[in-house]
Short mmCIF file of C-alpha atoms in Angstrom, two decimals:
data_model
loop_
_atom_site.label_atom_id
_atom_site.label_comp_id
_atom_site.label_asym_id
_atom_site.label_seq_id
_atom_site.Cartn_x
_atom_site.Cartn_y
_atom_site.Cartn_z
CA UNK A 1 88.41 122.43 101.97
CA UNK A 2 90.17 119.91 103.87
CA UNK A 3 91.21 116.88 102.30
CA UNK A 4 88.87 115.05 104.55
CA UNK A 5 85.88 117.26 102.97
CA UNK A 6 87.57 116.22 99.12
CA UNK A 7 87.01 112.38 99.88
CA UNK A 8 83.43 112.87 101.36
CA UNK A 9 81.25 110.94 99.19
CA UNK A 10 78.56 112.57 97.06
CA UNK A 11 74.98 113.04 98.27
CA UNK A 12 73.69 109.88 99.98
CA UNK A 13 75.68 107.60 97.82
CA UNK A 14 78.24 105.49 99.53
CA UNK A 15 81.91 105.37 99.05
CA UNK A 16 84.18 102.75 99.13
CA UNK A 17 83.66 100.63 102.51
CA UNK A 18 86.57 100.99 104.87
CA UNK A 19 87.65 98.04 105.86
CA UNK A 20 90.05 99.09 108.70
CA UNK A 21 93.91 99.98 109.15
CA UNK A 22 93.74 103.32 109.15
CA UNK A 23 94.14 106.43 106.59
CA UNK A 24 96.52 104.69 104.24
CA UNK A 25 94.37 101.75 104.23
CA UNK A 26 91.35 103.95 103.58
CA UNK A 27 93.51 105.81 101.23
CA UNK A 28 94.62 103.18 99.14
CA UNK A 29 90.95 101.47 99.00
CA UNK A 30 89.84 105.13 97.67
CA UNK A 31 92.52 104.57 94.98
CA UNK A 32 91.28 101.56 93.85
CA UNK A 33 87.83 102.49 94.03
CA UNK A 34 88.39 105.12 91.54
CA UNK A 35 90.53 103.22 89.55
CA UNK A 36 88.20 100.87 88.89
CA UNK A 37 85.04 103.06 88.05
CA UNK A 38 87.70 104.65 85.27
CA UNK A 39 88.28 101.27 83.55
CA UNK A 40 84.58 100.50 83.84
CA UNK A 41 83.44 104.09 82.22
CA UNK A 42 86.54 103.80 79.80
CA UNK A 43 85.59 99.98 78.72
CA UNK A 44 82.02 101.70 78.20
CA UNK A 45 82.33 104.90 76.81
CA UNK A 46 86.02 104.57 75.17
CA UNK A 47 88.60 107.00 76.32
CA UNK A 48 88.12 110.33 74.92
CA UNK A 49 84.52 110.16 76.34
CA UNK A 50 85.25 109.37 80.19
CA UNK A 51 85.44 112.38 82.08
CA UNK A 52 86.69 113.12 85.69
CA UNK A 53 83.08 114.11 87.00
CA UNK A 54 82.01 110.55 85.42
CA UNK A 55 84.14 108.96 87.12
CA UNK A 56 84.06 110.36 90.53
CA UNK A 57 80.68 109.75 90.35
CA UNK A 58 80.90 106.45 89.66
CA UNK A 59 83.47 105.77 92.18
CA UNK A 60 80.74 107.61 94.92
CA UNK A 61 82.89 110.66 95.55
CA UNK A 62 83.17 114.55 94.50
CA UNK A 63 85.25 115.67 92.08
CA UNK A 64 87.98 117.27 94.47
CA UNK A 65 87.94 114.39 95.64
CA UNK A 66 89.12 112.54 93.07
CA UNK A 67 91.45 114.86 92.23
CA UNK A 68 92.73 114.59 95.50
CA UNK A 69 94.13 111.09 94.65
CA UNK A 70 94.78 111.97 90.77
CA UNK A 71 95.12 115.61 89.97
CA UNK A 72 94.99 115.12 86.81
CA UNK A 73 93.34 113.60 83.77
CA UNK A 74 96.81 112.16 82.38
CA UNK A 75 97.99 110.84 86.09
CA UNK A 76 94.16 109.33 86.45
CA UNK A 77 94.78 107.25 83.30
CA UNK A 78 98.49 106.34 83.96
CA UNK A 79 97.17 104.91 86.79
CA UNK A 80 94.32 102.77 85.13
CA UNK A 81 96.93 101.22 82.80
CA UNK A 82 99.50 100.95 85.82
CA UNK A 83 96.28 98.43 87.44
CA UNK A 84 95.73 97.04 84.37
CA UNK A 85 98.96 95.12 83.90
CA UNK A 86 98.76 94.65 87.85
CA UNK A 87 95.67 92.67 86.86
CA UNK A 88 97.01 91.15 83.83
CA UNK A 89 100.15 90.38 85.73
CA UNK A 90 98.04 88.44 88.45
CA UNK A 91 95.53 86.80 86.03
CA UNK A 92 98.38 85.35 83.61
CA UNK A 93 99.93 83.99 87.20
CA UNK A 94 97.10 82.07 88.57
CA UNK A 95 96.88 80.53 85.01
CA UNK A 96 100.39 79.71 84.74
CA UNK A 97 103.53 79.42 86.73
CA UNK A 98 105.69 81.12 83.61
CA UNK A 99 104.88 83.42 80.78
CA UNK A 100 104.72 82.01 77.31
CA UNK A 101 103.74 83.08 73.99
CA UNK A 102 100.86 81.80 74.02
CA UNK A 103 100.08 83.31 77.71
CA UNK A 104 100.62 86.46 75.18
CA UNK A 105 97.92 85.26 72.59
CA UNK A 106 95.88 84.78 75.32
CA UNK A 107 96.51 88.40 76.43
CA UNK A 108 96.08 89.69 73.05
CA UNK A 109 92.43 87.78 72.83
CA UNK A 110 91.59 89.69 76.10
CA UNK A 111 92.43 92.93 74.95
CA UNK A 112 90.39 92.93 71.82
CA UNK A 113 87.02 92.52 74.25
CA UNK A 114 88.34 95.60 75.67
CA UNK A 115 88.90 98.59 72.95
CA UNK A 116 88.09 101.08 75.19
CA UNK A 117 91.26 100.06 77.50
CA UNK A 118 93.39 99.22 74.29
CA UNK A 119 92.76 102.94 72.83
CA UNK A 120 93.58 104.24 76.53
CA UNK A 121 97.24 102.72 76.12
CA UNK A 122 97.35 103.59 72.75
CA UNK A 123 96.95 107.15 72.84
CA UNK A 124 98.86 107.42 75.75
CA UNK A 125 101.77 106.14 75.00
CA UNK A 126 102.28 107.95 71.55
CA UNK A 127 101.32 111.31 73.48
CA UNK A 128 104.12 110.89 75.94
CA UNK A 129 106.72 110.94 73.03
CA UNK A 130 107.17 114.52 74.56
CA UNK A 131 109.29 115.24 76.82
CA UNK A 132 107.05 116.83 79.34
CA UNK A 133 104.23 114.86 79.23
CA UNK A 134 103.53 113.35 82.95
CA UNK A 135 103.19 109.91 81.21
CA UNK A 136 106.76 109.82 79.72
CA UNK A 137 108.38 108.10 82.76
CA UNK A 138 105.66 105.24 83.00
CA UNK A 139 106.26 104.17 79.39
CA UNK A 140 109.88 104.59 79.41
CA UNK A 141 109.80 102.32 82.61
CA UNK A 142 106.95 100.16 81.28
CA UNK A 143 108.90 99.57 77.94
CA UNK A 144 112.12 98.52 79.10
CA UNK A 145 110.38 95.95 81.73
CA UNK A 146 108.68 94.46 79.04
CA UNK A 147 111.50 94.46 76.76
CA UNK A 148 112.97 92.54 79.43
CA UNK A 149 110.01 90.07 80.37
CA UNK A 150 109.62 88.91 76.51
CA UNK A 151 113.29 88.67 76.47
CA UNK A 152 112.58 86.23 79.30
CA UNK A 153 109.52 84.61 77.67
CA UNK A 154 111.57 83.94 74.13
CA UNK A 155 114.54 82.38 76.01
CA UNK A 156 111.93 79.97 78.12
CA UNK A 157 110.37 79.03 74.98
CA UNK A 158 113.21 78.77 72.58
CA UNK A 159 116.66 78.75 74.30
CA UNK A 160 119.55 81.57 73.71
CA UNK A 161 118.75 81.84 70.19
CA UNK A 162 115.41 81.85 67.93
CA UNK A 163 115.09 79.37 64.35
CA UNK A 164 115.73 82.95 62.90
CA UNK A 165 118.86 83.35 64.77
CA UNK A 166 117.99 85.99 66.48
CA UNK A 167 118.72 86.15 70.57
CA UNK A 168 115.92 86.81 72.78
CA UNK A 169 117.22 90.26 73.39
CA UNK A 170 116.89 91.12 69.35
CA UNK A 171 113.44 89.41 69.33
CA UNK A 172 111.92 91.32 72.23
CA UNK A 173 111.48 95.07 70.90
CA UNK A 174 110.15 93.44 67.28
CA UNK A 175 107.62 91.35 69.81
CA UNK A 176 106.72 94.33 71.53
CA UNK A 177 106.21 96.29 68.26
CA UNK A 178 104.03 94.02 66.97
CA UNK A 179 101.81 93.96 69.78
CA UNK A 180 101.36 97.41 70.08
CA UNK A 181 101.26 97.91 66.14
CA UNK A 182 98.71 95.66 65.32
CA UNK A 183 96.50 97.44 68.86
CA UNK A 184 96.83 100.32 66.52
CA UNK A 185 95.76 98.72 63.45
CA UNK A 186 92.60 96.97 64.86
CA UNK A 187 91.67 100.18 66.25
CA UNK A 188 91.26 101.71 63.29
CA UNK A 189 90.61 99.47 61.09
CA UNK A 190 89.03 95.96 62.78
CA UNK A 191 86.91 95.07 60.32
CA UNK A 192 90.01 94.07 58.45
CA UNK A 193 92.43 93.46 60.70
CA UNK A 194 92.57 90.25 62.97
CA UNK A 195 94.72 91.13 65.98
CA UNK A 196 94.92 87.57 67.20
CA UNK A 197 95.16 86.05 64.71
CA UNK A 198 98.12 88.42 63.27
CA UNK A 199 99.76 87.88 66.48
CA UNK A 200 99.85 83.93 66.17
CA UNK A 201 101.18 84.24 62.40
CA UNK A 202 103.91 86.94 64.22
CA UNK A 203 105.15 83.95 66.76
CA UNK A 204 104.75 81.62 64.41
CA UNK A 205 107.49 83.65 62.41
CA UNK A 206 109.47 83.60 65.00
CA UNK A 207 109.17 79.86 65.55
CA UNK A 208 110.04 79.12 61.79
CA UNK A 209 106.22 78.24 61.42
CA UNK A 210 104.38 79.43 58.18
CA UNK A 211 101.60 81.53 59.98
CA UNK A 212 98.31 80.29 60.12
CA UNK A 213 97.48 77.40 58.47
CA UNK A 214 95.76 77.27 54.93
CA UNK A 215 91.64 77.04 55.04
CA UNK A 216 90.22 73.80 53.58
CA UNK A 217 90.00 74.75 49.50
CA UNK A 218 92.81 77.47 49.78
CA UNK A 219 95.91 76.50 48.42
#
């Protein structure tokens, strides 16, 4: 089968419209086709739940097909969380011209309308902990570029060093820790826990702020 034949879309459903510029363009609109179908049936379904033949079928092409572009379960995902903070990236910039910490609780209220996308990156991540796992490289990329952007986000909000006395550079893993430990949290448990809300009381820590503030009759 050439890969030609793997990219042929199934029975009389159509796949992704070319829009001209040749293979790569059709290539890369293929990519994104199938990219997108994954983080629909993933949102829908939750991760463990989403399988390739679901999703090639959503995305209106055979299963060699789609393996043709991601030849593997693992690479498929990598690449739905690689688009997602493409999206993110490009949503947060047409709301603001810098990132902020609230831009981040405004993130964090996105991602709990999404725990299908949130247990995706979850699992994920801790799974690549070995060294062999074809997700490794993305996190250990992805981890030290966002180390780096809160790093950037601290400083713009609170200068070279935090009401704690911390430097933006100590700050950032502990904001990136929280994040991703209270993901894990609400996953299991959301009933109980509040992931924005936690996340405001977090930067209000970090601010010198008490958390949230008291409801009327608490006190």
């Amino acid at each position: 089968m050439t890969a030609r034949d793997q990219d042929a879309p199934r029975g009389g459903r159509p796949g992704p419209r070319r829009r001209g510029g040749g293979r790569e363009t059709l290539r890369a609109e293929r990519r994104e086709a199938i990219l997108q179908a994954a983080m629909e049936l993933i949102s829908e379904r939750g991760y463990r739940r989403t399988s390739l033949a679901a999703v090639a079928e959503r995305a209106g092409l055979t299963q060699p097909g789609l393996l043709h572009h991601f030849p593997t379960k693992e690479l498929l995902l990598v690449g739905v969380l690689e688009a997602r903070d493409r999206w993110d990236l490009a949503s947060a910039a047409a709301a603001s011209d810098s990132w902020r910490t609230d831009t981040l609780a405004q993130l964090v209220d996105y991602n709990a309308t999404r725990p299908g996308i949130v247990q995706t990156y979850t699992v994920l991540s801790a799974d690549s902990v070995t060294e062999d796992h074809p997700a490794r490289a993305f996190f250990e990329t992805r981890f030290r570029t966002v180390r780096a952007s809160m790093a950037n986000v601290l400083r713009a909000e609170f200068g070279d060093t935090l009401p704690g006395g911390l430097t933006p550079e100590q700050a950032a893993p502990l904001l990136v820790a929280v994040m991703d430990g209270l993901q894990l949290q609400w996953l299991l448990d959301p009933e109980e826990v509040d992931m924005p809300a936690a996340f405001r009381d977090f930067v209000a820590l970090l601010g010198g702020g008490s958390g949230r503030a008291e409801e009327p009759g608490e006190g």
